[in-house]
Tab-separated table of C-alpha atoms and ligand atoms in Angstrom:
chain	number	residue	atom	x	y	z
A	1	MET	CA	-0.020	-0.065	-0.073
A	2	THR	CA	1.652	3.210	-1.115
A	3	THR	CA	1.318	6.093	1.422
A	4	ARG	CA	-0.711	8.046	-1.411
A	5	TYR	CA	-3.296	5.435	-1.365
A	6	ARG	CA	-3.439	5.139	2.246
A	7	VAL	CA	-4.294	8.603	2.744
A	8	GLU	CA	-6.949	8.599	-0.149
A	9	TYR	CA	-8.343	5.443	1.022
A	10	ALA	CA	-8.252	5.726	4.977
A	11	LEU	CA	-8.881	9.199	5.252
A	12	LYS	CA	-10.702	10.595	2.277
A	13	SER	CA	-13.089	7.906	0.970
A	14	HIS	CA	-14.278	6.954	4.397
A	15	ARG	CA	-14.985	10.712	5.148
A	16	ARG	CA	-17.201	11.284	2.099
A	17	ASP	CA	-20.639	9.742	1.618
A	18	GLN	CA	-20.351	7.989	-1.966
A	19	LEU	CA	-24.196	8.465	-2.611
A	20	ILE	CA	-24.204	12.187	-1.517
A	21	GLU	CA	-21.072	12.978	-3.489
A	22	TRP	CA	-22.206	11.490	-6.612
A	23	ILE	CA	-25.798	13.172	-6.405
A	24	LYS	CA	-23.805	16.347	-5.651
A	25	GLY	CA	-21.739	15.748	-8.859
A	26	LEU	CA	-24.887	15.547	-10.848
A	27	LEU	CA	-26.599	18.721	-9.621
A	28	ALA	CA	-23.331	20.553	-10.457
A	29	VAL	CA	-23.936	20.099	-14.063
A	30	PRO	CA	-27.085	22.120	-14.342
A	31	PHE	CA	-25.701	24.642	-11.711
A	32	VAL	CA	-22.581	25.237	-13.979
A	33	LEU	CA	-24.684	25.571	-17.122
A	34	HIS	CA	-27.708	27.448	-15.764
A	35	SER	CA	-27.073	29.370	-12.692
A	36	GLN	CA	-24.084	31.345	-13.901
A	37	PRO	CA	-23.162	34.473	-11.814
A	38	THR	CA	-25.245	37.527	-13.380
A	39	ALA	CA	-24.241	40.915	-13.282
A	40	VAL	CA	-25.207	43.131	-10.219
A	41	TYR	CA	-27.518	45.394	-12.554
A	42	GLN	CA	-29.707	42.339	-13.414
A	43	GLU	CA	-30.249	41.672	-9.684
A	44	HIS	CA	-34.028	42.222	-10.029
A	45	SER	CA	-34.463	41.372	-13.513
A	46	VAL	CA	-37.164	38.966	-14.702
A	47	LYS	CA	-34.340	37.234	-16.395
A	48	LEU	CA	-32.970	36.169	-13.099
A	49	VAL	CA	-36.396	34.459	-11.990
A	50	ALA	CA	-36.401	32.686	-15.247
A	51	VAL	CA	-32.947	31.393	-14.856
A	52	ALA	CA	-33.892	30.189	-11.265
A	53	ALA	CA	-37.089	28.437	-12.535
A	54	ASP	CA	-34.978	26.740	-15.206
A	55	THR	CA	-32.546	25.515	-12.723
A	56	HIS	CA	-35.156	24.380	-10.318
A	57	GLN	CA	-36.724	22.332	-13.241
A	58	ARG	CA	-33.371	20.778	-14.240
A	59	TYR	CA	-32.539	19.936	-10.370
A	60	ALA	CA	-36.016	18.388	-10.033
A	61	GLU	CA	-35.508	16.276	-13.306
A	62	ILE	CA	-32.090	14.922	-11.952
A	63	LEU	CA	-33.386	14.029	-8.758
A	64	ARG	CA	-36.475	12.128	-10.262
A	65	ASP	CA	-33.877	10.143	-12.250
A	66	VAL	CA	-32.133	9.160	-9.396
A	67	GLN	CA	-35.317	8.441	-7.315
A	68	ASN	CA	-36.393	5.815	-10.469
A	69	LEU	CA	-32.682	4.346	-10.083
A	70	ILE	CA	-33.521	3.753	-6.396
A	71	ILE	CA	-36.748	1.923	-7.346
A	72	ASP	CA	-34.944	-0.253	-10.004
A	73	HIS	CA	-32.248	-0.855	-7.024
A	74	ILE	CA	-34.943	-2.111	-4.658
A	75	GLU	CA	-36.452	-4.212	-7.464
A	76	HIS	CA	-33.042	-5.756	-8.076
A	77	GLU	CA	-32.591	-6.691	-4.614
A	78	ASN	CA	-36.285	-8.233	-4.191
A	79	ASN	CA	-35.361	-10.299	-7.137
A	80	GLN	CA	-32.277	-11.760	-5.951
A	81	ALA	CA	-30.048	-9.690	-8.019
A	82	ALA	CA	-28.540	-7.348	-5.538
A	83	GLY	CA	-25.399	-5.934	-6.743
A	84	LYS	CA	-26.534	-5.777	-10.473
A	85	SER	CA	-28.727	-2.818	-10.474
A	86	LYS	CA	-27.496	0.219	-12.574
A	87	LEU	CA	-27.094	2.446	-9.167
A	88	LYS	CA	-24.834	-0.219	-7.659
A	89	LEU	CA	-22.407	0.090	-10.905
A	90	LEU	CA	-22.851	3.948	-10.428
A	91	VAL	CA	-22.263	4.042	-6.673
A	92	PRO	CA	-20.503	0.924	-5.842
A	93	THR	CA	-20.813	1.540	-1.796
A	94	VAL	CA	-24.661	1.685	-1.741
A	95	GLY	CA	-26.609	-0.391	0.593
A	96	SER	CA	-30.141	-1.289	0.852
A	97	PHE	CA	-33.139	0.906	0.824
A	98	PHE	CA	-36.148	-0.157	2.980
A	99	THR	CA	-38.506	2.388	1.037
A	100	ALA	CA	-38.612	4.105	-1.938
A	101	LEU	CA	-37.056	7.836	-1.757
A	102	PRO	CA	-39.448	10.401	-3.318
A	103	LEU	CA	-36.599	12.689	-4.182
A	104	GLU	CA	-38.264	15.085	-6.754
A	105	ASP	CA	-40.948	16.144	-4.059
A	106	ALA	CA	-38.219	16.108	-1.424
A	107	PHE	CA	-36.099	18.367	-3.477
A	108	LYS	CA	-38.971	20.737	-4.135
A	109	TYR	CA	-39.919	20.803	-0.407
A	110	GLN	CA	-36.388	21.641	0.750
A	111	ASP	CA	-35.935	24.273	-2.428
A	112	GLN	CA	-38.811	26.160	-0.758
A	113	LEU	CA	-36.938	26.268	2.441
A	114	ARG	CA	-33.398	26.575	1.475
A	115	PHE	CA	-33.772	28.496	-1.969
A	116	ILE	CA	-31.029	26.066	-3.732
A	117	SER	CA	-32.075	26.779	-7.229
A	118	ARG	CA	-31.750	30.563	-6.371
A	119	ARG	CA	-27.978	30.546	-5.635
A	120	ARG	CA	-25.811	31.631	-8.416
A	121	PHE	CA	-22.158	31.064	-6.388
A	122	VAL	CA	-22.694	28.211	-4.172
A	123	ALA	CA	-23.474	24.977	-5.993
A	124	PRO	CA	-25.676	22.460	-4.325
A	125	SER	CA	-23.857	21.358	-1.321
A	126	PHE	CA	-23.351	18.341	0.892
A	127	ASN	CA	-25.988	19.649	3.429
A	128	ASP	CA	-28.447	20.456	0.590
A	129	VAL	CA	-28.355	16.893	-0.333
A	130	ARG	CA	-28.167	15.283	3.044
A	131	LEU	CA	-31.402	17.471	3.922
A	132	ILE	CA	-33.116	16.466	0.590
A	133	LEU	CA	-32.415	12.766	1.398
A	134	ASN	CA	-33.904	13.243	4.708
A	135	THR	CA	-37.118	14.806	3.537
A	136	ALA	CA	-37.210	11.975	1.102
A	137	GLN	CA	-37.018	9.260	3.632
A	138	LEU	CA	-39.734	10.922	5.713
A	139	LEU	CA	-41.868	11.036	2.417
A	140	GLY	CA	-41.111	7.324	1.683
A	141	LEU	CA	-41.849	6.191	5.195
A	142	VAL	CA	-45.192	7.970	5.412
A	143	ARG	CA	-46.425	7.287	1.736
A	144	SER	CA	-45.661	3.844	1.902
A	145	SER	CA	-46.864	2.791	5.326
A	146	GLU	CA	-46.296	4.221	8.756
A	147	VAL	CA	-43.396	4.896	10.969
A	148	ASP	CA	-44.167	2.583	14.212
A	149	LEU	CA	-40.524	2.929	15.809
A	150	VAL	CA	-38.335	6.080	15.742
A	151	THR	CA	-34.773	5.138	17.341
A	152	PHE	CA	-32.478	8.227	18.276
A	153	ASP	CA	-28.786	8.534	19.021
A	154	GLY	CA	-27.746	10.435	21.957
A	155	ASP	CA	-25.124	12.974	21.779
A	156	VAL	CA	-25.369	15.572	19.074
A	157	THR	CA	-28.793	13.914	18.044
A	158	LEU	CA	-30.815	14.769	21.170
A	159	TYR	CA	-28.454	16.896	23.092
A	160	ASP	CA	-24.926	18.495	22.576
A	161	ASP	CA	-21.810	16.095	22.662
A	162	GLY	CA	-21.451	14.957	26.107
A	163	ALA	CA	-24.266	17.233	27.555
A	164	CYS	CA	-27.465	15.729	29.183
A	165	LEU	CA	-31.204	15.925	27.947
A	166	THR	CA	-32.463	18.774	30.060
A	167	GLU	CA	-36.056	19.751	30.773
A	168	ASP	CA	-35.708	23.064	28.614
A	169	ASN	CA	-34.821	20.734	25.397
A	170	PRO	CA	-37.370	21.036	22.720
A	171	VAL	CA	-36.987	17.765	21.820
A	172	ILE	CA	-39.034	16.447	24.628
A	173	SER	CA	-42.283	17.722	23.607
A	174	ARG	CA	-41.784	16.022	19.878
A	175	ILE	CA	-41.047	12.810	21.740
A	176	LEU	CA	-43.889	12.832	23.857
A	177	ARG	CA	-45.984	13.446	20.625
A	178	LEU	CA	-44.466	10.488	18.926
A	179	LEU	CA	-45.410	8.385	22.014
A	180	GLN	CA	-48.967	9.894	22.084
A	181	GLN	CA	-49.504	8.906	18.557
A	182	GLY	CA	-48.724	5.328	19.688
A	183	ARG	CA	-45.317	4.970	18.175
A	184	LYS	CA	-42.416	3.349	19.804
A	185	VAL	CA	-39.181	5.089	20.732
A	186	GLY	CA	-35.916	3.600	21.536
A	187	ILE	CA	-32.863	5.752	22.588
A	188	VAL	CA	-29.934	3.750	20.877
A	189	THR	CA	-26.696	5.342	22.350
A	190	ALA	CA	-23.233	4.125	22.713
A	191	ALA	CA	-23.102	5.437	26.329
A	192	GLY	CA	-23.097	2.260	28.241
A	193	TYR	CA	-23.905	2.076	31.673
A	194	THR	CA	-25.093	-0.920	33.657
A	195	GLU	CA	-27.154	1.186	36.145
A	196	ALA	CA	-30.486	3.010	35.519
A	197	PRO	CA	-29.410	5.936	37.891
A	198	LYS	CA	-26.713	6.937	35.244
A	199	TYR	CA	-28.909	7.084	32.222
A	200	TYR	CA	-31.462	9.165	34.424
A	201	LEU	CA	-28.646	11.818	34.780
A	202	ARG	CA	-28.280	11.910	31.244
A	203	LEU	CA	-32.027	11.811	30.142
A	204	ARG	CA	-33.768	13.471	33.079
A	205	GLY	CA	-35.511	15.945	31.002
A	206	LEU	CA	-37.381	13.527	29.085
A	207	LEU	CA	-37.832	10.934	31.657
A	208	ASP	CA	-39.250	13.492	34.242
A	209	ALA	CA	-41.728	14.812	31.563
A	210	MET	CA	-42.872	11.346	30.892
A	211	HIS	CA	-43.313	10.607	34.500
A	212	ASP	CA	-45.335	13.764	35.069
A	213	SER	CA	-47.487	13.510	31.987
A	214	THR	CA	-51.298	13.034	32.683
A	215	THR	CA	-51.852	12.810	29.014
A	216	LEU	CA	-49.855	9.756	28.437
A	217	THR	CA	-51.326	6.585	28.965
A	218	ASP	CA	-49.404	3.759	30.968
A	219	SER	CA	-49.094	1.704	27.577
A	220	GLN	CA	-47.769	4.764	25.971
A	221	LYS	CA	-45.080	5.340	28.494
A	222	ASN	CA	-44.134	1.581	28.039
A	223	GLY	CA	-43.388	2.803	24.366
A	224	LEU	CA	-39.956	4.197	25.343
A	225	ILE	CA	-36.717	2.246	25.902
A	226	VAL	CA	-33.320	2.888	26.173
A	227	MET	CA	-30.612	0.587	24.549
A	228	GLY	CA	-27.108	1.611	26.055
A	229	GLY	CA	-23.436	0.516	24.859
A	230	GLU	CA	-24.793	0.169	21.169
A	231	SER	CA	-26.544	-3.179	21.674
A	232	ASN	CA	-25.531	-4.414	25.084
A	233	PHE	CA	-27.888	-2.891	27.858
A	234	LEU	CA	-31.374	-2.423	27.736
A	235	PHE	CA	-33.767	-0.570	29.955
A	236	ARG	CA	-37.460	0.165	29.908
A	237	PHE	CA	-39.340	3.135	31.242
A	238	ASP	CA	-40.729	2.690	34.740
A	239	GLN	CA	-43.172	4.890	36.039
A	240	THR	CA	-42.603	3.569	39.772
A	241	SER	CA	-38.473	3.642	39.871
A	242	PRO	CA	-37.022	6.689	41.087
A	243	ALA	CA	-34.564	6.586	38.132
A	244	ARG	CA	-37.582	6.230	35.988
A	245	LEU	CA	-36.032	3.061	34.042
A	246	THR	CA	-35.897	-0.514	34.896
A	247	TRP	CA	-32.934	-2.779	33.477
A	248	VAL	CA	-34.250	-5.438	31.203
A	249	PRO	CA	-32.465	-8.980	31.821
A	250	ARG	CA	-30.308	-9.522	28.465
A	251	LYS	CA	-31.935	-12.996	28.201
A	252	GLU	CA	-35.346	-11.411	27.741
A	253	TRP	CA	-34.323	-9.223	24.813
A	254	ILE	CA	-31.250	-10.505	23.124
A	255	LEU	CA	-31.528	-11.704	19.259
A	256	ASP	CA	-30.836	-15.462	18.501
A	257	GLU	CA	-27.663	-14.419	16.984
A	258	MET	CA	-26.324	-12.599	19.862
A	259	ARG	CA	-26.786	-15.751	22.140
A	260	ALA	CA	-23.451	-17.015	20.075
A	261	TRP	CA	-21.448	-14.268	21.574
A	262	GLN	CA	-19.295	-16.056	24.247
A	263	GLU	CA	-17.790	-14.012	27.150
A	264	ASN	CA	-14.699	-15.308	26.307
A	265	ASP	CA	-14.568	-14.098	22.945
A	266	ILE	CA	-15.946	-10.737	24.288
A	267	GLY	CA	-12.822	-10.390	26.593
A	268	GLN	CA	-10.328	-11.516	24.120
A	269	LEU	CA	-11.507	-8.799	21.507
A	270	LEU	CA	-11.436	-6.204	24.252
A	271	ASP	CA	-7.852	-7.293	25.280
A	272	ILE	CA	-6.771	-6.812	21.598
A	273	ALA	CA	-8.799	-3.269	21.461
A	274	GLU	CA	-7.372	-2.060	24.618
A	275	SER	CA	-3.582	-2.929	23.867
A	276	SER	CA	-4.049	-1.276	20.537
A	277	LEU	CA	-5.496	1.937	22.270
A	278	ARG	CA	-2.600	1.798	24.792
A	279	ALA	CA	-0.137	1.618	22.052
A	280	CYS	CA	-1.854	4.843	20.363
A	281	VAL	CA	-1.693	6.661	23.559
A	282	ALA	CA	1.922	6.087	23.794
A	283	ASN	CA	2.763	6.410	20.039
A	284	LEU	CA	0.897	9.557	19.428
A	285	ASN	CA	1.705	10.804	23.024
A	286	LEU	CA	-1.978	11.448	23.815
A	287	ALA	CA	-2.957	13.424	26.995
A	288	ALA	CA	-5.547	10.612	27.631
A	289	ASP	CA	-6.678	7.444	29.743
A	290	VAL	CA	-7.778	4.150	28.893
A	291	LEU	CA	-11.167	3.119	30.408
A	292	ARG	CA	-12.175	-0.776	30.188
A	293	LYS	CA	-15.738	-1.638	30.817
A	294	ASP	CA	-18.006	-4.575	30.845
A	295	ARG	CA	-18.725	-4.534	27.059
A	296	ALA	CA	-16.452	-1.665	25.738
A	297	VAL	CA	-12.934	-0.219	26.085
A	298	GLY	CA	-12.192	3.499	25.092
A	299	VAL	CA	-9.510	6.293	25.609
A	300	TYR	CA	-10.726	9.574	27.156
A	301	PRO	CA	-8.961	12.899	27.410
A	302	LEU	CA	-7.239	13.854	30.768
A	303	GLU	CA	-9.140	16.527	32.754
A	304	GLY	CA	-8.589	19.833	30.869
A	305	CYS	CA	-7.221	18.141	27.909
A	306	LYS	CA	-8.574	17.942	24.272
A	307	MET	CA	-7.537	15.526	21.678
A	308	HIS	CA	-7.335	16.927	18.177
A	309	ARG	CA	-9.002	15.619	15.095
A	310	GLU	CA	-6.224	14.024	13.414
A	311	GLN	CA	-5.483	11.916	16.996
A	312	LEU	CA	-8.882	11.054	17.112
A	313	GLU	CA	-9.023	9.794	13.543
A	314	GLU	CA	-5.609	8.055	13.733
A	315	THR	CA	-6.723	6.043	16.960
A	316	VAL	CA	-9.887	4.849	15.500
A	317	LEU	CA	-8.402	3.767	12.240
A	318	VAL	CA	-5.642	1.820	14.091
A	319	VAL	CA	-7.944	0.164	16.655
A	320	GLN	CA	-10.339	-0.725	14.067
A	321	ASN	CA	-7.924	-2.182	11.679
A	322	THR	CA	-6.186	-4.202	14.405
A	323	VAL	CA	-9.317	-5.847	15.735
A	324	GLU	CA	-10.554	-6.502	12.017
A	325	ARG	CA	-7.328	-8.271	11.241
A	326	SER	CA	-7.446	-10.545	14.586
A	327	PRO	CA	-9.438	-13.873	14.049
A	328	ILE	CA	-11.639	-12.823	16.975
A	329	GLY	CA	-12.641	-9.719	15.017
A	330	THR	CA	-14.176	-11.704	12.257
A	331	ARG	CA	-16.205	-13.691	14.639
A	332	LEU	CA	-17.733	-10.974	16.909
A	333	PRO	CA	-19.309	-7.636	15.681
A	334	PHE	CA	-17.798	-4.791	17.272
A	335	CYS	CA	-17.817	-0.941	16.597
A	336	ALA	CA	-14.800	1.580	16.885
A	337	PHE	CA	-15.770	5.016	16.732
A	338	ASN	CA	-14.732	8.450	17.217
A	339	GLY	CA	-16.894	10.262	19.869
A	340	GLY	CA	-15.793	13.743	19.212
A	341	ASN	CA	-13.384	13.835	22.122
A	342	ASP	CA	-12.926	10.458	22.686
A	343	VAL	CA	-12.739	6.833	21.035
A	344	PHE	CA	-14.341	3.984	22.152
A	345	VAL	CA	-14.870	0.127	20.929
A	346	ASP	CA	-18.067	-1.501	21.638
A	347	ILE	CA	-19.104	-5.026	21.380
A	348	GLY	CA	-21.953	-5.178	18.630
A	349	ASP	CA	-23.184	-2.283	17.165
A	350	LYS	CA	-26.291	-0.324	16.472
A	351	SER	CA	-27.535	-2.518	13.880
A	352	TRP	CA	-28.170	-4.968	16.600
A	353	GLY	CA	-29.188	-2.201	18.873
A	354	VAL	CA	-32.162	-1.204	16.529
A	355	ARG	CA	-33.034	-4.804	15.538
A	356	ALA	CA	-33.265	-5.630	19.400
A	357	CYS	CA	-35.631	-2.488	19.733
A	358	GLN	CA	-37.679	-3.993	16.816
A	359	ARG	CA	-37.940	-7.373	18.484
A	360	TYR	CA	-38.815	-6.020	21.833
A	361	PHE	CA	-41.800	-4.259	20.337
A	362	GLY	CA	-43.060	-7.382	18.647
A	363	GLY	CA	-41.116	-7.343	15.547
A	364	ILE	CA	-41.447	-3.841	14.008
A	365	ASP	CA	-40.147	-3.981	10.124
A	366	PRO	CA	-37.223	-2.171	8.939
A	367	SER	CA	-39.622	-0.163	6.557
A	368	LYS	CA	-41.466	0.989	9.513
A	369	THR	CA	-38.206	2.121	11.578
A	370	LEU	CA	-36.513	5.367	11.454
A	371	HIS	CA	-33.126	5.753	13.222
A	372	VAL	CA	-32.060	9.440	13.612
A	373	GLY	CA	-28.323	9.894	14.285
A	374	ASP	CA	-25.184	12.269	13.276
A	375	GLN	CA	-22.636	9.667	12.554
A	376	PHE	CA	-23.020	8.060	9.202
A	377	LEU	CA	-19.512	8.228	7.769
A	378	SER	CA	-18.334	4.716	6.880
A	379	ALA	CA	-15.261	4.548	9.184
A	380	GLY	CA	-15.122	5.707	12.722
A	381	ALA	CA	-18.697	6.487	13.016
A	382	ASN	CA	-21.365	4.279	14.786
A	383	ASP	CA	-24.814	5.479	13.543
A	384	PHE	CA	-23.739	4.103	10.203
A	385	LYS	CA	-24.662	0.432	10.930
A	386	ALA	CA	-28.078	1.329	11.881
A	387	ARG	CA	-28.435	1.266	8.099
A	388	LEU	CA	-28.605	-2.302	7.862
A	389	ALA	CA	-31.649	-2.401	10.388
A	390	SER	CA	-33.859	0.368	9.438
A	391	THR	CA	-34.237	3.606	7.334
A	392	THR	CA	-32.259	6.414	8.619
A	393	ALA	CA	-32.002	10.362	8.557
A	394	TRP	CA	-28.745	11.821	9.204
A	395	ILE	CA	-28.882	15.194	11.350
A	396	ALA	CA	-26.029	17.418	12.209
A	397	SER	CA	-27.335	18.878	15.500
A	398	PRO	CA	-30.174	18.819	18.088
A	399	ALA	CA	-31.880	21.510	16.471
A	400	GLU	CA	-32.160	19.594	12.988
A	401	THR	CA	-33.484	16.706	14.937
A	402	VAL	CA	-36.396	18.798	16.195
A	403	GLN	CA	-36.914	20.089	12.590
A	404	LEU	CA	-36.768	16.874	11.336
A	405	LEU	CA	-39.703	15.630	13.824
A	406	ASP	CA	-41.694	18.782	13.001
A	407	GLU	CA	-41.445	17.878	9.300
A	408	LEU	CA	-42.485	14.325	9.800
A	409	GLU	CA	-45.636	15.660	11.421
A	410	GLU	CA	-46.310	18.072	8.600
A	411	LEU	CA	-45.519	15.662	5.744
A	412	GLN	CA	-48.144	13.016	7.544
A	413	GLN	CA	-50.837	15.464	6.988
A	414	GLU	CA	-50.299	15.493	3.252
A	415	PRO	CA	-52.787	13.024	1.291
A	416	ARG	CA	-51.300	9.704	0.459
A	417	SER	CA	-50.356	9.602	-3.214
A	418	VAL	CA	-47.856	7.069	-3.718
B	501	IMP	P1	-23.883	8.470	21.502
B	501	IMP	O1	-23.795	9.733	20.346
B	501	IMP	O2	-25.240	8.715	22.207
B	501	IMP	O3	-23.818	7.050	20.662
B	501	IMP	O4	-22.914	8.319	22.595
B	501	IMP	C1	-21.146	8.418	22.226
B	501	IMP	C2	-20.641	8.883	23.652
B	501	IMP	O5	-20.741	8.192	24.575
B	501	IMP	C3	-19.151	8.637	23.140
B	501	IMP	O6	-18.524	9.502	22.590
B	501	IMP	C4	-18.495	8.532	24.864
B	501	IMP	O7	-18.202	9.942	25.297
B	501	IMP	C5	-19.814	8.065	25.621
B	501	IMP	N1	-19.727	6.781	25.942
B	501	IMP	C6	-19.806	6.571	27.403
B	501	IMP	N2	-19.813	5.184	27.657
B	501	IMP	C7	-19.425	4.608	26.561
B	501	IMP	C8	-19.334	3.061	26.325
B	501	IMP	O8	-19.245	2.410	27.041
B	501	IMP	N3	-19.037	2.969	25.120
B	501	IMP	C9	-18.987	4.020	23.939
B	501	IMP	N4	-19.013	5.322	24.340
B	501	IMP	C10	-19.613	5.603	25.789
B	502	MG	MG1	-23.958	10.835	18.371
């Protein structure tokens, strides 16, 4: 492996989402051809409005073509010809879609909010495409069936990185609304604690609001669970417990495949990860400590210190590579990720976490499940794996999560057309 290749592969390709980059590239063509910068004196001219309308139409047509390629990809997968679709040829890393994505309508919706086609200097961006995909996913869900389960990541998705869900958080009323509508909610977080009070400290605002709610029925309240350590510790809401949560014994909820995860193997995998993390601390001279837990091992910065991005990325890629290459890493699923100011390796990953939530609630289909998270890059990110188990929305801040839930509410009102 040449150094150049390593840089391209390890750092660049994993830090880009291939589908988003490809769509961005398609939209760049009409941007260049139609949205050229116009002289300032034409600023309010009729011509400018016509150019924007033309650009809008071209963007919409491209997104309709992509929407059709996705339908074709889904058909190939249903006909046991996965890997042979045109979309797979064009974007080799593309995975499975659990619903169609009405991208043309989603674009029209986002263009009204972001005025993408009015821009003459800034081409459709990563964030434009990410938000169009999120809207398309919501439309795909509400038009094809229902959203029965919404799972949320914690840090960055529900609250700021490392913070807690406090009573003033606007996401609380939106989660209560989901529960009131009879939907199930799972918080699927990497934060791995074995005791309920620790989760109560992190999620107190939401749990207290549920406890105090007189409008939610008991069965609606039972619609909330917390899955910690990606897929390792399950707690259910409990109105009578001081911590508002009760631990659910593992044997009551684990998936059949998870029964094969031997304690011995878990210990061995964590040993390998731990020694690799310790080597990184020494090699990169990190001002950090190693923390070994029941089902995880991580490095976190010493009091008052911060690790910089390159240190975090190097550490996560080293530990992922080391564990992947070990025999145990091929037998047991694990997840190495960059938590923003720490690096953790957890046993299992969020695909198992989301699937366990689906099973806990009686077997909810992936096409009726939405996972909302902030970490969807293919290396060093832990929400990425949820794509194997459910539809997903990629948000960039807690405020975007609130917007997304309001958008879901709004889109549900539209008459079903597909
Ligand atoms: P998430 O965004 O909700 O998945 O939370 C990720 C953060 O949880 C990490 O960045 C860590 O700071 C924290 N954390 C606490 N305990 C664990 C653990 O056992 N495994 C992984 N992350 C943990
Ligand atoms: Mg997160």
